[in-house]
Coordinates of C-alpha atoms (C1' of nucleotides) in Angstrom, one line a residue:
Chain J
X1211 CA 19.1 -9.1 -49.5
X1212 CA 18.4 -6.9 -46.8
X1213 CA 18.1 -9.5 -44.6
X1214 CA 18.7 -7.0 -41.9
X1215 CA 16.3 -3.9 -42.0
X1216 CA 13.5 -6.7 -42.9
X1217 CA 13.9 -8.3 -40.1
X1218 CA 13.7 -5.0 -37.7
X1219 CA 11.0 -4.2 -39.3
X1220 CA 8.8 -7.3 -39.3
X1221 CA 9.5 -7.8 -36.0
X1222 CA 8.6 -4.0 -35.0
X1223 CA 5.2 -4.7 -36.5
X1224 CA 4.5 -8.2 -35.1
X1225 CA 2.7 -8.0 -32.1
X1226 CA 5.1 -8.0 -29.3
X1227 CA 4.4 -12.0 -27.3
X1228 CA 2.4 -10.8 -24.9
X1229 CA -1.3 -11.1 -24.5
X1230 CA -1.9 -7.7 -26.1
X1231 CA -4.9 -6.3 -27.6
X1232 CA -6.5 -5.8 -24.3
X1233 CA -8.8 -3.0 -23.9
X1234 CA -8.0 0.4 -22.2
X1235 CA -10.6 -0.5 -19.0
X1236 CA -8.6 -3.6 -18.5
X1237 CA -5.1 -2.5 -18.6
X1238 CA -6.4 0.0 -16.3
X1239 CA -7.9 -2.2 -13.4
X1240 CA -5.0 -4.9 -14.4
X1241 CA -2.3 -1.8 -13.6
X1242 CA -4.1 -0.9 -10.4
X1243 CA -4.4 -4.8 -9.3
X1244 CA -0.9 -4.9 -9.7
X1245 CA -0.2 -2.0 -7.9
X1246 CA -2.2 -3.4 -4.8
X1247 CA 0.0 -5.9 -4.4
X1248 CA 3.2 -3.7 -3.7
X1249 CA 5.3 -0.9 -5.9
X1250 CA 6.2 -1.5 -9.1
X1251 CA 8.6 0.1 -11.9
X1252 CA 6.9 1.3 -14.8
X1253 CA 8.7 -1.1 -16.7
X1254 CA 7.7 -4.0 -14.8
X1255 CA 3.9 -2.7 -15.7
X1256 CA 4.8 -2.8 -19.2
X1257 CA 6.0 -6.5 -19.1
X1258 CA 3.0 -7.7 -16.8
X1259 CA 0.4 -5.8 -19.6
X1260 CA 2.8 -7.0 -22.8
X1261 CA 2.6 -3.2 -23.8
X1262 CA 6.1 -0.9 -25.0
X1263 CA 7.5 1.2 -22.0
X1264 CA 6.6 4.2 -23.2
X1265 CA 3.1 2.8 -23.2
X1266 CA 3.0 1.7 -19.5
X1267 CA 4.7 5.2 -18.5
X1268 CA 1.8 7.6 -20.3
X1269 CA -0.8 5.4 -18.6
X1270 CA 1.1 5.7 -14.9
X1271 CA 1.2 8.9 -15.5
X1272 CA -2.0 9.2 -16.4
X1273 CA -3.4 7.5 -13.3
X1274 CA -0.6 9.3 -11.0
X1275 CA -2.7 12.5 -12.2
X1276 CA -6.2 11.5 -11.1
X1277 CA -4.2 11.0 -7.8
X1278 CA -4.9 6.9 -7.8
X1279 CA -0.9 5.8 -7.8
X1280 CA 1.2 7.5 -6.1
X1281 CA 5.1 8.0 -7.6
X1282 CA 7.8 7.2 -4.9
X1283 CA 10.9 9.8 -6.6
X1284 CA 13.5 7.5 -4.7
X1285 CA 12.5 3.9 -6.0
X1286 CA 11.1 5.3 -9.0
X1287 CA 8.4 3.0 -8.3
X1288 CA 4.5 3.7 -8.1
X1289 CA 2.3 2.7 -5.7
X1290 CA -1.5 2.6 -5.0
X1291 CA -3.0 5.7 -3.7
X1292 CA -4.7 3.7 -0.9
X1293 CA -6.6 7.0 0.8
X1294 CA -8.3 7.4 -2.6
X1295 CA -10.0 4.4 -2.4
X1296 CA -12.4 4.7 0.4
X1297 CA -15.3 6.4 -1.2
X1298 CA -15.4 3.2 -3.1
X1299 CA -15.6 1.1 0.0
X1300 CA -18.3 2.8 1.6
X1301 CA -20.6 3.5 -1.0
X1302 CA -23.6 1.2 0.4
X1303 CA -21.3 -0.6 3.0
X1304 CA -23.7 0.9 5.8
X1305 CA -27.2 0.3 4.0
X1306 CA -26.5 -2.9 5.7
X1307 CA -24.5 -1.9 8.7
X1308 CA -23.2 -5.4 9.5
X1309 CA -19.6 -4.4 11.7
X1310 CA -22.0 -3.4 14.7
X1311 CA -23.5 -7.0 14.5
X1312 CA -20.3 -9.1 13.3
X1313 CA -17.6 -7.0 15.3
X1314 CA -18.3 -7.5 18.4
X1315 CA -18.8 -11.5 17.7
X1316 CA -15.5 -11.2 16.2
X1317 CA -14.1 -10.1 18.9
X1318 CA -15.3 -12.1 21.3
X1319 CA -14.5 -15.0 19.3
X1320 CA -10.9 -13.9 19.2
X1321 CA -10.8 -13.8 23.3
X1322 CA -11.7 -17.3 23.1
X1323 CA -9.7 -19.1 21.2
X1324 CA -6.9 -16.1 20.8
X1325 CA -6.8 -16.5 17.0
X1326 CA -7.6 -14.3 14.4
X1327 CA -11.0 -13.8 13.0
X1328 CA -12.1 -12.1 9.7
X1329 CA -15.3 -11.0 8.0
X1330 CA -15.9 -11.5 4.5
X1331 CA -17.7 -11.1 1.7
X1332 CA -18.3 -12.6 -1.8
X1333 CA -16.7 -10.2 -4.7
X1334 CA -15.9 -11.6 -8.6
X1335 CA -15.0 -15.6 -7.5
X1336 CA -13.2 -14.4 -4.3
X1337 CA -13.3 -13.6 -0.4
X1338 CA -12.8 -10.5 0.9
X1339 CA -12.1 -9.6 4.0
X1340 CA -13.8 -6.7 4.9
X1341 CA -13.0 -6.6 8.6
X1342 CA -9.8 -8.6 10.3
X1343 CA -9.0 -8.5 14.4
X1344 CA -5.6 -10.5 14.2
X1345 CA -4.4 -13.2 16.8
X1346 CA -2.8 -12.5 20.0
X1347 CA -0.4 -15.3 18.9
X1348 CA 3.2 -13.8 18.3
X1349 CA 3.1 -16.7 15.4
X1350 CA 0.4 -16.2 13.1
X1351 CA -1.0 -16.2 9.7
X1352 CA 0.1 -13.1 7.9
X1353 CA -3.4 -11.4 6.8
X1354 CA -4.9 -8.2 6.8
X1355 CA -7.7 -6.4 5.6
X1356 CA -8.9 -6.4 1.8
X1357 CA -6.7 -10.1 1.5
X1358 CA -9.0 -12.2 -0.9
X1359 CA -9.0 -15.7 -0.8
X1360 CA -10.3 -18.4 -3.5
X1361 CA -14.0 -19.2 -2.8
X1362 CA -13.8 -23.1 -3.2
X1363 CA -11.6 -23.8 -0.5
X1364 CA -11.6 -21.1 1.5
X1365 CA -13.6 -21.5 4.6
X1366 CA -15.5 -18.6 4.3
X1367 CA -15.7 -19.0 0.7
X1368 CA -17.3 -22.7 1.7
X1369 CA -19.5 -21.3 4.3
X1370 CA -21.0 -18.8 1.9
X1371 CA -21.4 -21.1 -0.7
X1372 CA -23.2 -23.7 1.9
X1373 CA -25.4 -20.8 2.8
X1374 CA -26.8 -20.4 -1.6
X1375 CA -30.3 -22.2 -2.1
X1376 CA -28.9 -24.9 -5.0
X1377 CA -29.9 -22.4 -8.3
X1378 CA -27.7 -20.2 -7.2
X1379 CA -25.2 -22.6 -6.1
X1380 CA -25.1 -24.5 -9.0
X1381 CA -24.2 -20.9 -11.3
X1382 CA -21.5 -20.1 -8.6
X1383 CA -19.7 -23.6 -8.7
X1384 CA -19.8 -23.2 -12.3
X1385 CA -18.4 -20.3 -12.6
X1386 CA -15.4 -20.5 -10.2
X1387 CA -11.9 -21.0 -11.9
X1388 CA -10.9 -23.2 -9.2
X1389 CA -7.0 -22.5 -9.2
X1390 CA -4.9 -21.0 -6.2
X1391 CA -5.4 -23.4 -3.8
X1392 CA -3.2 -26.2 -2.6
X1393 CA -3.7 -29.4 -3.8
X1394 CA -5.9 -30.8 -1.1
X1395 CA -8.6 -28.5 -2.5
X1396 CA -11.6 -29.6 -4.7
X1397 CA -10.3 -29.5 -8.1
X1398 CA -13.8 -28.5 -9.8
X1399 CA -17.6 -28.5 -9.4
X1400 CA -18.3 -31.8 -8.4
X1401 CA -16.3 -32.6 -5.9
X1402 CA -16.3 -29.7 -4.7
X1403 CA -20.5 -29.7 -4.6
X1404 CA -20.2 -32.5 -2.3
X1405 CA -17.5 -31.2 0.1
X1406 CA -20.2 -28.4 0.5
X1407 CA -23.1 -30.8 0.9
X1408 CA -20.7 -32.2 3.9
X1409 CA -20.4 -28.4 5.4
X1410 CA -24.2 -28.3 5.5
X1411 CA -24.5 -31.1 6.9
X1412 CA -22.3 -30.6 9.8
X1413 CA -23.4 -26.5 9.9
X1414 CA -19.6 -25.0 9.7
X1415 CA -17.0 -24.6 6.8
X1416 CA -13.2 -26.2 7.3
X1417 CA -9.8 -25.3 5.5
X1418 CA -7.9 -27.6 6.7
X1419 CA -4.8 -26.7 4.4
X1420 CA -6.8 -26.6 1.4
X1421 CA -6.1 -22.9 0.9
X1422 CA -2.8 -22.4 2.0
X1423 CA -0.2 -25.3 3.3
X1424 CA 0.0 -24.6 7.1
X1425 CA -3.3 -22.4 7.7
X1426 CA -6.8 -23.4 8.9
X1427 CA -10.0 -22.0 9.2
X1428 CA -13.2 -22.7 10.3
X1429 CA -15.9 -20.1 9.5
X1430 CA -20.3 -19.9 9.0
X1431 CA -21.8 -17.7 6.9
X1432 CA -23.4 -14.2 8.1
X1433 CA -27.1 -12.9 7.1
X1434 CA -27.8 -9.2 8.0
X1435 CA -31.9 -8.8 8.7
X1436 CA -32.4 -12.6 6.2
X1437 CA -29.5 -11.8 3.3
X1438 CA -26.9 -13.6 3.1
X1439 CA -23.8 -11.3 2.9
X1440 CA -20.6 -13.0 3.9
X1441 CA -19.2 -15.1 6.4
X1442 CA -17.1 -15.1 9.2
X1443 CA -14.4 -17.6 10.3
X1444 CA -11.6 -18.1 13.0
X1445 CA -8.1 -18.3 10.9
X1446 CA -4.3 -20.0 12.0
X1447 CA -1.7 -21.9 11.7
X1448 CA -2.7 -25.6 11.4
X1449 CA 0.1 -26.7 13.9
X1450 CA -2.3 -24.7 16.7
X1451 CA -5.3 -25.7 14.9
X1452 CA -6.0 -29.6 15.7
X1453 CA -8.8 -31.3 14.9
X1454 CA -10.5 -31.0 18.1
X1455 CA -9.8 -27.5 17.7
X1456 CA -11.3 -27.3 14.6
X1457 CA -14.5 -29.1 16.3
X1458 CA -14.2 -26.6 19.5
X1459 CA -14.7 -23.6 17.1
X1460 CA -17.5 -24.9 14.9
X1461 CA -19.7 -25.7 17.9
X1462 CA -18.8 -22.1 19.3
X1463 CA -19.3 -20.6 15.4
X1464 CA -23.0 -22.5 15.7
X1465 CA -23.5 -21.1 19.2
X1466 CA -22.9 -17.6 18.1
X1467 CA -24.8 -18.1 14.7
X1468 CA -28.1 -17.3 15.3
X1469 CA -26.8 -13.7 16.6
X1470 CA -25.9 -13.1 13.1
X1471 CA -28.3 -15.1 11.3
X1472 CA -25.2 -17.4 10.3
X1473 CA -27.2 -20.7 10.2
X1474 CA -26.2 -23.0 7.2
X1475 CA -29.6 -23.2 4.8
Chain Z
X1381 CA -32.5 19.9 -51.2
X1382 CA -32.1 16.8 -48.8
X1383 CA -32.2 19.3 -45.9
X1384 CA -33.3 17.1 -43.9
X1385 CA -30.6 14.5 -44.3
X1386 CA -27.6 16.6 -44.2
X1387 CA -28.5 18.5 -41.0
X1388 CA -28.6 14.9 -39.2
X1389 CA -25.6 14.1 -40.7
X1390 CA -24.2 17.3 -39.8
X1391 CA -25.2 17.4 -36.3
X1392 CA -23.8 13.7 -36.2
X1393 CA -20.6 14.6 -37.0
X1394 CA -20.1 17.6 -35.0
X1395 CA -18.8 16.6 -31.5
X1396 CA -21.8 16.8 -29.0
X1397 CA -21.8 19.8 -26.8
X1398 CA -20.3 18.6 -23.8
X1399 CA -16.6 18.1 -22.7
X1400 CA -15.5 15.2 -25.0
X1401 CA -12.3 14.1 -26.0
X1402 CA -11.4 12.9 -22.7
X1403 CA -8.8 9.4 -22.4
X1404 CA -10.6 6.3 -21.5
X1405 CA -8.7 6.5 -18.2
X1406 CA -10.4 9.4 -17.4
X1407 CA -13.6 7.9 -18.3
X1408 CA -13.0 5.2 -16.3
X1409 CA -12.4 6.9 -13.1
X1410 CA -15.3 9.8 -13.5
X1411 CA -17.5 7.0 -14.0
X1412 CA -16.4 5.5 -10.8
X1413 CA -16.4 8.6 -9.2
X1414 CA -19.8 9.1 -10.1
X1415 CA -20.9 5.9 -8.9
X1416 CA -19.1 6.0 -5.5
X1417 CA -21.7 9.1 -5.1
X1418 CA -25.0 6.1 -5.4
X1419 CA -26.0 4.3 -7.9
X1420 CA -26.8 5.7 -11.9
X1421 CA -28.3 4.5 -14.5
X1422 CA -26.3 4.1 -17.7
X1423 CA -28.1 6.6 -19.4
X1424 CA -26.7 9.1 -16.3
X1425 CA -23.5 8.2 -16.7
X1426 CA -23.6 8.7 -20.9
X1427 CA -24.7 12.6 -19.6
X1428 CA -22.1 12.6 -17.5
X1429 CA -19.2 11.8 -19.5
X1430 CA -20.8 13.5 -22.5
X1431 CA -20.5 10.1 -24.6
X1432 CA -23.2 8.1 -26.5
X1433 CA -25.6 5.9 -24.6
X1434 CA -24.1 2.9 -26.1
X1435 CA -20.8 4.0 -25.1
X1436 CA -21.7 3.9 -21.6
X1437 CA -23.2 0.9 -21.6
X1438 CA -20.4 -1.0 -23.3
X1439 CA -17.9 0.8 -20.8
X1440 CA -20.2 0.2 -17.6
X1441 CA -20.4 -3.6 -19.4
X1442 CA -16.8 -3.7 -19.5
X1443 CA -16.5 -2.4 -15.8
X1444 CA -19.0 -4.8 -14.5
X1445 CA -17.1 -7.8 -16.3
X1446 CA -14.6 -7.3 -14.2
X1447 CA -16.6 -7.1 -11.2
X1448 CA -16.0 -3.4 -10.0
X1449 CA -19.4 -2.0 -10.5
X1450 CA -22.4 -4.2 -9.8
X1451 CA -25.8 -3.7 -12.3
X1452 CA -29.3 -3.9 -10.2
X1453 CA -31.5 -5.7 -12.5
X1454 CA -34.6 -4.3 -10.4
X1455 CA -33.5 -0.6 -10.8
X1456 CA -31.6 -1.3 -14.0
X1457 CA -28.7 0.9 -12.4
X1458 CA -24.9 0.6 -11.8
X1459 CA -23.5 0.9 -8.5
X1460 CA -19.5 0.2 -7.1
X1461 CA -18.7 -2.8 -5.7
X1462 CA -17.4 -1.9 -2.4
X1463 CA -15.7 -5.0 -1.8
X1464 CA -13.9 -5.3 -5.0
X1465 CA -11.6 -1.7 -3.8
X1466 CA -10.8 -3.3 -0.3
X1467 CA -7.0 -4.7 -1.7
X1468 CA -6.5 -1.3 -2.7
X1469 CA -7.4 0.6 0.6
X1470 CA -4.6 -1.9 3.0
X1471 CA -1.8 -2.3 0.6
X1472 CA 0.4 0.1 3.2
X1473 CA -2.1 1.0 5.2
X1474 CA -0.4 -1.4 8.2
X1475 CA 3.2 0.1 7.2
X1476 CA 2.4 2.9 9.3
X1477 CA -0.1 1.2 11.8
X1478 CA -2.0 4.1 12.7
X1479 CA -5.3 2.6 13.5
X1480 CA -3.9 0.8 17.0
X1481 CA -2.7 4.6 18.3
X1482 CA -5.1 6.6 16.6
X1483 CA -8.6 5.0 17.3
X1484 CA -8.3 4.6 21.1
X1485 CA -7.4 9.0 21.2
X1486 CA -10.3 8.8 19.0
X1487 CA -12.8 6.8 21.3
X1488 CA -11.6 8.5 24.2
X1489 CA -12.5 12.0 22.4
X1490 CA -15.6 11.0 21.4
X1491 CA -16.5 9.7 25.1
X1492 CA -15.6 13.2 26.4
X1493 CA -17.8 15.5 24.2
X1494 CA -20.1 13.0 22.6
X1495 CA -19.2 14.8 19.0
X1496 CA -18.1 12.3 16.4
X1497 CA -14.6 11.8 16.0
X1498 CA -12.4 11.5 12.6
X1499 CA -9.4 10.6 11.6
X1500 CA -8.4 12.1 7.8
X1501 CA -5.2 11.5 5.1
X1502 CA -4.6 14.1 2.0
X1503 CA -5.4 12.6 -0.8
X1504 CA -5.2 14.5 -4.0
X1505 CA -6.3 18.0 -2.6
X1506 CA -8.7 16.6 -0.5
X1507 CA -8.5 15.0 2.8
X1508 CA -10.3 11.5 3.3
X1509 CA -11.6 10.0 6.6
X1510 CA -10.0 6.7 7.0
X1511 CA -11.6 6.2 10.8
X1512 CA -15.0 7.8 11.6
X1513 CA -16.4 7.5 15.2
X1514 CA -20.1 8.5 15.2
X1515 CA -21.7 10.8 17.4
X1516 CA -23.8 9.4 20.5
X1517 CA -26.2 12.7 19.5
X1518 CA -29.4 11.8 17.1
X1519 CA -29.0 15.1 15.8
X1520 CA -25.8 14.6 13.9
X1521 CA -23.6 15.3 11.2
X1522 CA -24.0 12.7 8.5
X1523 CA -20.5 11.2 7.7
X1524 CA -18.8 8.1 6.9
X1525 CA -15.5 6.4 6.3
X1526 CA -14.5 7.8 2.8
X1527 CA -15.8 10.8 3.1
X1528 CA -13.6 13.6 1.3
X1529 CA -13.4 17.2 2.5
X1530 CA -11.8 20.2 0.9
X1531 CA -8.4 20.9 2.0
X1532 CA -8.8 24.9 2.3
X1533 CA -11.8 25.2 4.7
X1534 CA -12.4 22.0 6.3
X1535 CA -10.5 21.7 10.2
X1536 CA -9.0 18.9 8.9
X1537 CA -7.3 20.0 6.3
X1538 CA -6.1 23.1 7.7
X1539 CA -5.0 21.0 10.6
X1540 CA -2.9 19.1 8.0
X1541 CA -1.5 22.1 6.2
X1542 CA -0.6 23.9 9.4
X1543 CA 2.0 21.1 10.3
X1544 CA 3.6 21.0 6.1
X1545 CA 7.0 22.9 6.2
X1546 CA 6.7 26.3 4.7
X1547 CA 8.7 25.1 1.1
X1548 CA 5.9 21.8 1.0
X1549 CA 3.1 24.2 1.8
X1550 CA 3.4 27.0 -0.8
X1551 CA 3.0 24.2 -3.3
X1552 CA -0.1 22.2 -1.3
X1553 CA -1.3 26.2 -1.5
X1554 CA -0.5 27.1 -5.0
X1555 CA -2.0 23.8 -6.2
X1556 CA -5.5 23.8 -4.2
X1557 CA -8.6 25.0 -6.3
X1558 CA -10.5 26.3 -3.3
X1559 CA -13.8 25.4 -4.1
X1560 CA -16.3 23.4 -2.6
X1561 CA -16.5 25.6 1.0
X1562 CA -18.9 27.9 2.4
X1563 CA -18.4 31.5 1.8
X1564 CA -16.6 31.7 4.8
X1565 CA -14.0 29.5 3.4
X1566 CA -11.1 31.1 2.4
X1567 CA -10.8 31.9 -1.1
X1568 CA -7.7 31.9 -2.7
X1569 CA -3.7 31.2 -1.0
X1570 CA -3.4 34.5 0.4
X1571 CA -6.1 34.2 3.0
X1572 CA -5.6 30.6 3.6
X1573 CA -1.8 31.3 4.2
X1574 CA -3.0 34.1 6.7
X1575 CA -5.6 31.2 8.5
X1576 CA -3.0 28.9 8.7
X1577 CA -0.4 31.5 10.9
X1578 CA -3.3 31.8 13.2
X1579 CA -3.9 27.8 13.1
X1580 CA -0.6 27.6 14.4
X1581 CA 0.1 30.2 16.9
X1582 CA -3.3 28.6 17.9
X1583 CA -2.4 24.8 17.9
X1584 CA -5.0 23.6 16.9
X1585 CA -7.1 23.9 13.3
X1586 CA -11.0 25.1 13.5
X1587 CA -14.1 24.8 11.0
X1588 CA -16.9 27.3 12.0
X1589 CA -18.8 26.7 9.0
X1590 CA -16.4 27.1 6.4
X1591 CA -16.7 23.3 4.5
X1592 CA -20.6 23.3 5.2
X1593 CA -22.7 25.4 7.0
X1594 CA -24.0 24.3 10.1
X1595 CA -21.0 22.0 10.8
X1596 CA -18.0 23.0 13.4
X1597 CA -15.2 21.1 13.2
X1598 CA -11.6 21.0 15.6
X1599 CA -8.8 19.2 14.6
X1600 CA -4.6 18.4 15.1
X1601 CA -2.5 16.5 12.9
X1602 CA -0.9 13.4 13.4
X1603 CA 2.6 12.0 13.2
X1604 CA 3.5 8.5 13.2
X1605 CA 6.8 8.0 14.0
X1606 CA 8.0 11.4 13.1
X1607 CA 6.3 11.2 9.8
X1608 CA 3.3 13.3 9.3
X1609 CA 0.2 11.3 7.9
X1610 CA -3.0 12.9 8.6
X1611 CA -4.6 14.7 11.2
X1612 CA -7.9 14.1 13.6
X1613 CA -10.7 15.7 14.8
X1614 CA -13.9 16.6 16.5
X1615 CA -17.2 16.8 14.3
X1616 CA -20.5 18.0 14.8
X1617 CA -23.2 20.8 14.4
X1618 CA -22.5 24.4 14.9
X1619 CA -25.6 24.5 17.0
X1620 CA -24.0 22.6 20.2
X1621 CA -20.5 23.6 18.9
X1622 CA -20.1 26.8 21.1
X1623 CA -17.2 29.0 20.8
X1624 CA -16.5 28.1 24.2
X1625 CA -16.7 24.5 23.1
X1626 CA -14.2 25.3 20.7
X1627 CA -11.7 25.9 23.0
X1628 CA -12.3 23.2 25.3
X1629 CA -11.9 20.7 22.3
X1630 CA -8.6 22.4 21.1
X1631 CA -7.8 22.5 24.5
X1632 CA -8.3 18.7 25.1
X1633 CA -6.8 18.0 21.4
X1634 CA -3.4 19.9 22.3
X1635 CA -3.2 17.1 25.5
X1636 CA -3.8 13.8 23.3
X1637 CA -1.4 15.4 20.7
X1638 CA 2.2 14.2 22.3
X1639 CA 0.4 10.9 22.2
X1640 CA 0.2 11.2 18.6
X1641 CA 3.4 13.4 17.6
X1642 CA 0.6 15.6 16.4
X1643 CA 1.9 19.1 17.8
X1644 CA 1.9 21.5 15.2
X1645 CA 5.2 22.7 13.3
Chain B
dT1064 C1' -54.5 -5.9 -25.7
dT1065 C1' -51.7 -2.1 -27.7
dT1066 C1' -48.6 1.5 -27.0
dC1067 C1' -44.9 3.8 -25.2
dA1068 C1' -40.5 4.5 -22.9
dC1069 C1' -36.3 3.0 -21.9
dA1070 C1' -32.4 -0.6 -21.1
dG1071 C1' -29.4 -3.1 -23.6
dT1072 C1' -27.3 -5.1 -28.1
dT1073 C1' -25.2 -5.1 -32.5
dG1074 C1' -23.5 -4.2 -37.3
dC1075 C1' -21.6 -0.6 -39.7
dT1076 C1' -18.5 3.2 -41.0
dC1077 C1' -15.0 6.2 -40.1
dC1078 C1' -11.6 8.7 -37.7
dA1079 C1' -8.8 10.3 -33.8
dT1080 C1' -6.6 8.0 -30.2
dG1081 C1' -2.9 6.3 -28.8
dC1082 C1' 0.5 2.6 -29.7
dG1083 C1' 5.2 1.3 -30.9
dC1084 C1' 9.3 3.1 -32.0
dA1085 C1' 13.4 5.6 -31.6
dA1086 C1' 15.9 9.4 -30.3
dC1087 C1' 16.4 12.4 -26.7
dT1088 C1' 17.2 14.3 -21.7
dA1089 C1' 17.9 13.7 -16.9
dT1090 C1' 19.7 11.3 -13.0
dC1091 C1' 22.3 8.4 -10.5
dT1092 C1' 25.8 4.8 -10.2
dT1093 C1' 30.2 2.9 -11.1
Chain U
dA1109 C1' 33.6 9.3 -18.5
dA1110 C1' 30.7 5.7 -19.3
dG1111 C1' 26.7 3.0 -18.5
dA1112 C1' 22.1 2.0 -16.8
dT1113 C1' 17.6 3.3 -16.1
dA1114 C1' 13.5 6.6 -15.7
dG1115 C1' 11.0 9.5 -18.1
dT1116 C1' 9.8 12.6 -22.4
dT1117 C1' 8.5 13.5 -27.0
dG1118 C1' 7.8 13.7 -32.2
dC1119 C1' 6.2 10.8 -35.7
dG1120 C1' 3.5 7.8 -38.6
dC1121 C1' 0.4 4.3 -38.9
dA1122 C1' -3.2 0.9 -37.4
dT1123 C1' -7.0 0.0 -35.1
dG1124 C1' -9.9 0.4 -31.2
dG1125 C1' -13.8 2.1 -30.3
dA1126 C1' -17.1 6.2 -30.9
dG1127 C1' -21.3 7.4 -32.8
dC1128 C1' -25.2 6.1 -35.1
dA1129 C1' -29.2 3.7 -36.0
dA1130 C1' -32.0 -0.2 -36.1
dC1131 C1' -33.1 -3.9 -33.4
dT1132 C1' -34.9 -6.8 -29.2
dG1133 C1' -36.7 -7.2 -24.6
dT1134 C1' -39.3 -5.7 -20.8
dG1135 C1' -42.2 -3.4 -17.9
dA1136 C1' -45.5 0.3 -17.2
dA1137 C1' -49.2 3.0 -18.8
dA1138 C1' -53.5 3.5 -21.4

DNA sequence: TTTCACAGTTGCTCCATGCGCAACTATCTT
DNA sequence: AAGATAGTTGCGCATGGAGCAACTGTGAAA
């Protein structure tokens, strides 16, 4: 008997499908992550965090008040707050003041070759590009600043990891998830380990389609006064980007290495 | 009897002196806020937030898991991980490409009076430099990219305010706290409203040491296709920022203005 | 060497936060 | 007028997590 009610109410107390019992710090960075990739409803939150509507909507609203989401009254959508960001990006980003060193090679790499080149650094598993001067080309790669890309088969991802002494190496590789590139990249550790033991042996990182079909990249890592901070690469279509291309712009990435202490090892 | 006992267990329950009760979003941003300010130690940030050391240090665990705050082991301290907010600051930061018109007024500026140039979005009551151009002076003011400034004193602000419709700007007024300026700042809406008539029969928005004393600041907003986004500015100490000066900046501002739709009203 | 100070960890208890729910309002569209 | 969707709110319950305290680990002082 009461089939009915029962059922309501077991299913009101079953946790919904999701992945739910995530703490409050996560759901926070989760929402904002999601936010960073364009404006979303407050019901599409809910779904991506598996919590009820009502949920999702106290927690927008919560953020929208500390003025890090922004509420668009037309779409109904929120939005990162992007301006209140930047006193996190430039909390120690000048201790080591690397853009006067690597901007100007940037640039001058881009007159060469007329593609776009990027600056990145290491952050949680990924590239991120911390400074981005985009081709002259009217076809080019869609990028911009703060894009991340995978470490293992990125080439500035590969070029920083070429650049670790082997401890730390070894931790990195193991710690990489390894998804979100194409399927020409190294699937895990090992093969990955010796695709990098290749890079250092010929001094520059390729991504050859590895990261994403149709885009290549060729890039060295950067040292500011002996640490290794990032790297910086040349980026493109791969249709522009032959092999003798890709050969042109590692001997010019090794020529303008030791400006930026961007030697391999 | 068991005195002793019962006032520990007393003073255990009662909720510590400081401002508790607050949501763990709030806690979550506070302690990045305090962070983005240099690096603390958990036991800082526990004082901070008015929460138990362990606290902290499960929530600053919790944070660095996810790789937005980084822990020195040497200093056994917690600092932001710059790299880790870049996605946040671009998501439509290249919607309204303001960087390709607004840095090259912004160069230009700086080359004619050798002051450091900025270029500044509201951002929840405060205005935030998204471009800084240094000064070629040692003697200088010390800024960055990210630095916030109050809305009510700063030239930037006012600059901002000045061009807000009279309906938007009553509520910008009515909602500012007006603190953080010099005592020359104005305090309250009335006297800010009164600054702002001035700013705009003047054109043009001045700081004579109003956000910090010492500093002078000049400054005009800016529009980007019609729509207003910000507003830019000259920087520097009072000392070699003459009255005179002044006027030759606003001067020199209200020519590059057209360039930028950045005419008042 | 011992001692001390402090960072970080963990098991425990207990309670307030805040979650899901559902009913409601407010818009806007059809 | 009806429907869809965003946002709000009161309620009741469950549980996440706060505080506490005891512990380990480490580095500096003595």
């Amino acid at each position: 008997m009461v089939a009915g009610p029962l059922r309501i109410a077991r299913a009101g107390r079953e946790k919904p499908p999701s992945q739910s019992g995530e703490s409050h710090v996560i759901r926070v960075f989760r929402t904002l992550e999601l936010l960073a990739s364009g404006p979303h409803t407050a019901a599409e939150i809910a779904g991506a965090l598996g919590v009820n509507r009502s949920t999702a909507l106290r927690l927008l609203t919560e953020i929208e008040q500390l003025g890090y989401v922004l509420r668009d009254p037309i779409t109904k959508s929120y939005a990162i707050a992007p301006a209140r960001f930047y006193p996190f990006i430039s909390s120690h980003a000048d201790d080591l003041d690397w853009s006067a060193v690597v901007d100007p090679v940037l640039l001058e790499l881009r007159e060469a070759f007329g593609e776009a080149t990027v600056m990145g650094v290491p952050a949680n598993g990924t590239m991120v590009y911390l400074a981005f001067f985009p081709s002259s080309h009217i076809i080019t790669v869609r990028e911009r600043l703060g894009t991340t890309r995978p470490m293992h088969c990125s080439a500035l991802g590969k070029a920083y990891l070429s650049a670790l002494d082997d401890r730390s190496l070894d931790g990195e590789l193991a710690s990489l998830n390894y998804q979100g590139g194409s399927p020409l990249a190294a699937q895990g550790p090992i093969e990955l380990r010796r695709r990098l033991e290749e890079t250092r042996k010929r001094g520059y990182a390729i991504d050859r389609n590895e990261t994403i079909d149709g885009m290549s990249c060729v890039a060295i890592p950067v040292r500011i006064s002996g640490t290794l901070i990032g790297a910086i690469g040349l980026s493109g279509p791969s249709l522009r980007i032959s092999e003798t291309r890709i050969a042109e712009m590692g001997k010019r990435l090794l020529q303008v290495a030791p400006r930026l202490g961007g030697t391999l090892r």
